[in-house]
Coordinates of C-alpha atoms in Angstrom, one line a residue:
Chain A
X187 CA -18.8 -2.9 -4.3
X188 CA -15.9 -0.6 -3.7
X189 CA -14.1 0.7 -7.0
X190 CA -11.1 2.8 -7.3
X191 CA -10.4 3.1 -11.1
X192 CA -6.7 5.4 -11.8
X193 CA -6.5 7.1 -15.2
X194 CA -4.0 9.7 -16.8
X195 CA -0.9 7.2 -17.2
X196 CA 1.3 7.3 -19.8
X197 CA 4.9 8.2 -21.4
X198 CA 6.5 11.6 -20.4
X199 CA 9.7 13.0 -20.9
X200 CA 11.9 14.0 -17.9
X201 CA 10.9 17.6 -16.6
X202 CA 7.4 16.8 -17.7
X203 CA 3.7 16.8 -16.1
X204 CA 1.1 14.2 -15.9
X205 CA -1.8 14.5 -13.6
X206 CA -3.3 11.1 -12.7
X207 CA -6.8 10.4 -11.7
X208 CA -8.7 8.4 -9.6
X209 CA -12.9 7.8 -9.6
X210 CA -13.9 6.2 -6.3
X211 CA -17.3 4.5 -6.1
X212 CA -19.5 1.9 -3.8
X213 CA -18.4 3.7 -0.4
X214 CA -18.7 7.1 1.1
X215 CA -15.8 8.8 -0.5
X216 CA -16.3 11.9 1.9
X217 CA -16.0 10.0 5.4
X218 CA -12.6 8.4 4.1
X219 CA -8.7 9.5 3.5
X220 CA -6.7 8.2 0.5
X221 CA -3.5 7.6 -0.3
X222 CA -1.1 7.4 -3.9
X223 CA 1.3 4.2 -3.4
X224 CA 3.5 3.0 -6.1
X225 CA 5.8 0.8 -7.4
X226 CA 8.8 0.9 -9.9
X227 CA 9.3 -1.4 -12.2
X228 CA 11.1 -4.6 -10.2
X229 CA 10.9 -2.8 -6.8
X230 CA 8.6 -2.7 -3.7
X231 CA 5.5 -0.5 -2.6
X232 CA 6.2 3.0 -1.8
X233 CA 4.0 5.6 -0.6
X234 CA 4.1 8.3 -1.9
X235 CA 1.1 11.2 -0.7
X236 CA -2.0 11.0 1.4
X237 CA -4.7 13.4 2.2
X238 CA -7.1 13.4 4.7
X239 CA -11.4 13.1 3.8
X240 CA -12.3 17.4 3.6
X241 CA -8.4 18.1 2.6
X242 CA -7.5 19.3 5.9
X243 CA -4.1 17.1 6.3
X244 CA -1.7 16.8 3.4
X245 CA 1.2 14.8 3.3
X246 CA 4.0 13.7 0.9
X247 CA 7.4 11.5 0.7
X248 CA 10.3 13.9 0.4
X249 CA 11.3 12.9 -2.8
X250 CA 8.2 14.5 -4.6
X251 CA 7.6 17.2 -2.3
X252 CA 7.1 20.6 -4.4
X253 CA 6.8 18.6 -7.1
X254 CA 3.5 16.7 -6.4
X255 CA 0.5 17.9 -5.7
X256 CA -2.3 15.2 -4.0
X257 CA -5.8 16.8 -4.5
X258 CA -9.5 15.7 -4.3
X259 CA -12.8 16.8 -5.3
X260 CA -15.6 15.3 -2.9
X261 CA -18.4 16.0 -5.1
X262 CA -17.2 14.0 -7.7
X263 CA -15.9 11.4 -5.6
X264 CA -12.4 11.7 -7.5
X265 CA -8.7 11.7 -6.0
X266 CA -5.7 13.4 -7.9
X267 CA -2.4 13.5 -8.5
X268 CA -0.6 15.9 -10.1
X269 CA 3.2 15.4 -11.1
X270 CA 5.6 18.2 -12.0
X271 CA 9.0 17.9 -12.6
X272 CA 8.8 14.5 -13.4
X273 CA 12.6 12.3 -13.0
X274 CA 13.1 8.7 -14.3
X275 CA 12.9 7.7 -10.6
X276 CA 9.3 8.5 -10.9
X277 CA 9.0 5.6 -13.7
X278 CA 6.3 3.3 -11.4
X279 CA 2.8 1.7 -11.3
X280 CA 0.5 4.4 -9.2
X281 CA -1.9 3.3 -6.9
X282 CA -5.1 5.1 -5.6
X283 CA -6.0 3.3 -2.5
X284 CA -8.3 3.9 0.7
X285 CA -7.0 4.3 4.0
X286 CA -9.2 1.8 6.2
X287 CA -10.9 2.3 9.4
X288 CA -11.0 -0.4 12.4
X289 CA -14.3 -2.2 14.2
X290 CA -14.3 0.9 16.3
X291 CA -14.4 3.2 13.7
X292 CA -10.8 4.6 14.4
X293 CA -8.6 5.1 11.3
X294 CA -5.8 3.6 10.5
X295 CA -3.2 4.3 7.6
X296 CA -3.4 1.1 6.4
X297 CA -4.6 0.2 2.8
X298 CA -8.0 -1.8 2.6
X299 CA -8.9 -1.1 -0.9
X300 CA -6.5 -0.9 -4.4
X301 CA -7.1 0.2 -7.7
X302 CA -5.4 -1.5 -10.1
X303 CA -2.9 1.1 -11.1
X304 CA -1.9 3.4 -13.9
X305 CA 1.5 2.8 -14.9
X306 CA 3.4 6.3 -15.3
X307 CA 7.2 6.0 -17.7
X308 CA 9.3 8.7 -17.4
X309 CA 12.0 8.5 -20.9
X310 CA 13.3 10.6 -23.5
Chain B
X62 CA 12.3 7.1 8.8
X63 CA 11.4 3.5 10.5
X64 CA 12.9 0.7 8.0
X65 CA 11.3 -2.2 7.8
X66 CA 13.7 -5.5 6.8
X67 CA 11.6 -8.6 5.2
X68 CA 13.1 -11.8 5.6
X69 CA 13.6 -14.1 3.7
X70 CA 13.6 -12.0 0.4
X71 CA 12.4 -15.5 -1.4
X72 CA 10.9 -18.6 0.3
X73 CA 10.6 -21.7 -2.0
X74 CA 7.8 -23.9 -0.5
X75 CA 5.5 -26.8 -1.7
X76 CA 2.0 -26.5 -1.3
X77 CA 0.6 -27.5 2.1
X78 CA 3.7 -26.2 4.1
X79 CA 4.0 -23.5 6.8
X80 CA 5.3 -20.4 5.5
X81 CA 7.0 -18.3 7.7
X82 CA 7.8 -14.3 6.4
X83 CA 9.4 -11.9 8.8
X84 CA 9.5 -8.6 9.0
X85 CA 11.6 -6.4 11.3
X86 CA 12.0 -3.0 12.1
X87 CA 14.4 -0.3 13.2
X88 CA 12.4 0.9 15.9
X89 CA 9.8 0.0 17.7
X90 CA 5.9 -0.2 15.7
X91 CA 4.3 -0.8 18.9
X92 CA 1.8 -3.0 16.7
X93 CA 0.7 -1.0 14.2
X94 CA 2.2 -2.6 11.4
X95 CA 0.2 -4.6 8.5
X96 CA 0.7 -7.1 5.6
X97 CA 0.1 -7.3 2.1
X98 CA -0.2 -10.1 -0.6
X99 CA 0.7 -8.8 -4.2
X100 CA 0.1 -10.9 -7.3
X101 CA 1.4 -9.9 -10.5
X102 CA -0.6 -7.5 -12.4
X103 CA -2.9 -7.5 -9.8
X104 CA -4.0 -4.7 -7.3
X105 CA -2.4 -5.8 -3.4
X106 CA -4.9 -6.7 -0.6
X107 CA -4.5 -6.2 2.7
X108 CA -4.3 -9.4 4.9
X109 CA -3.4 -8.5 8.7
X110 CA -3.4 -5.1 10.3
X111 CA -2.5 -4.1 13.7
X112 CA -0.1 -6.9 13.7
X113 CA -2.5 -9.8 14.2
X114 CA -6.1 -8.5 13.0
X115 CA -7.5 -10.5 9.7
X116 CA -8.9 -8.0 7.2
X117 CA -12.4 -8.8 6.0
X118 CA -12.4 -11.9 4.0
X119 CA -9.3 -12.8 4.5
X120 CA -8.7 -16.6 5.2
X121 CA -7.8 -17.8 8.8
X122 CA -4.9 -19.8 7.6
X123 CA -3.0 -16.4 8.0
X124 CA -2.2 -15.3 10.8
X125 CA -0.3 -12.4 12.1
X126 CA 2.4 -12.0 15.5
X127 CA 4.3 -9.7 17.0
X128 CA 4.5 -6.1 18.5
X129 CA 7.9 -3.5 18.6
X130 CA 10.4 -4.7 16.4
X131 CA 10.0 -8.3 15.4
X132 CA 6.6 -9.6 13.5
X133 CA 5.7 -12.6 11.8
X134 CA 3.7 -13.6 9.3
X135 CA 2.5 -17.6 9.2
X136 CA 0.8 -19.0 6.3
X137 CA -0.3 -22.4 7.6
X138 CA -1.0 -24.5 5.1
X139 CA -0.1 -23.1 1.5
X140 CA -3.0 -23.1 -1.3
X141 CA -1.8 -22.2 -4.8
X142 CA -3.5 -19.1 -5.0
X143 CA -1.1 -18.0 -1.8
X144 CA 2.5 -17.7 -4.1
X145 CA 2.6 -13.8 -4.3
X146 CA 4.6 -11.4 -2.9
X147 CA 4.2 -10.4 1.0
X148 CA 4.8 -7.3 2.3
X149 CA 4.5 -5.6 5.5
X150 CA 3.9 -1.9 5.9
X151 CA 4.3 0.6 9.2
X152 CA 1.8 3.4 10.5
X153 CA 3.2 4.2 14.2
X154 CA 5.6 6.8 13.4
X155 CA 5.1 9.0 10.4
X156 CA 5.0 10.5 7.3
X157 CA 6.5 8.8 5.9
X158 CA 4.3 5.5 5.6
X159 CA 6.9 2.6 5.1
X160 CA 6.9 -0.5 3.4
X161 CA 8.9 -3.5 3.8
X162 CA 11.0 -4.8 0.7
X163 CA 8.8 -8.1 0.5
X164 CA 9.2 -11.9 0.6
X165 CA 8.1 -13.7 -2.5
X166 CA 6.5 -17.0 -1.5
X167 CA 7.3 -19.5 -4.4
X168 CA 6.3 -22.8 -5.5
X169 CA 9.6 -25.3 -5.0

């Protein structure tokens, strides 16, 4: 059974850092992308970094770039997140998800598998 | 950045009726969009990707149209366990990934 399990949430005051965690199991976590996705408090789904199986391909929404850093460690099948800087804006639920492949084994930036999220508040 | 427009933003139905969700967006997706059903305090699952494909499990009274600009989702026949939040999300042209602001299917 697949598993994605975030940790590191919590209560931070603006210009602070968190680093959130994420400990993927039942799959190969090596053959697979993952992505952060959140969601503030009354909004939508926003994505917010992915990063590809071996690290290769990094990507981030412009309003954490330089100020988030998406990271993963294969051999402990674990994604990360580490947040700098941290704004009020940045108040949200974080997702670790996986980025799914088809029938033909192409992948596809969609979103097949959630954990069930690790909410971050960002307050003085 | 493609924008994706969800309409309605709230769709008040009985159970047993067709739902209906749209999602539009500013450019053409060719068909690589998918949707989402989100329950509260719970972690979303994907329902359709490339525009009209089930995701594993997933129950064939949802279906998925569409291609470009203009997709649909269709709920045929509403179960209980179906009022959530629907949102549809883009992969053609990016970063960034974008997600549609959602439709919440409610009970009337």
């Amino acid at each position: 059974e697949v598993q994605l399990v975030e940790s590191g949430g919590g209560l931070v005051k603006p210009g602070g850092s968190l680093r959130l965690s994420c400990a993927a199991s039942g799959f190969t976590f090596t053959t697979y992308s993952m992505t952060w996705v959140r969601q503030a408090p009354g909004k939508g789904l926003e994505w917010v970094s992915s990063i590809s199986s071996s690290s290769t391909y990094i990507y981030y929404t412009d309003s954490v770039k330089g100020r988030f850093t998406i990271s993963r460690d294969n051999a402990k099948n674990s994604l990360f997140l580490q947040m700098n800087s941290l704004r009020a804006e940045d108040t949200a639920v974080y997702y670790c998800t996986r980025v799914t492949y088809d029938s033909s084994d192409v992948q596809k930036y969609y979103f097949d598998y959630w954990g069930q999220g690790t909410l971050v508040t960002v307050s003085s | 950045e493609i924008v994706l427009t969800q309409s309605p933003a709230t769709l008040s139905l009985s159970p047993g009726e067709r739902a209906t969700l749209s999602c539009r967006a500013s450019q053409s997706v060719s068909s690589s969009l998918a949707w989402y059903q989100h329950k509260p305090g719970q972690a979303p699952r994907l329902l359709i990707y490339d525009a009209s494909n089930r995701a594993t499990g997933i129950p064939a009274r949802f279906s998925g149209s569409g291609s470009g600009t203009d997709f649909t989702l269709t709920i045929s026949s509403l179960e209980p366990e179906d009022f959530a939040v629907y949102y549809c999300q883009q992969r053609s042209n990016w970063p960034p990934l974008t997600f549609g602001g959602g439709t919440k299917v409610e009970i009337k």
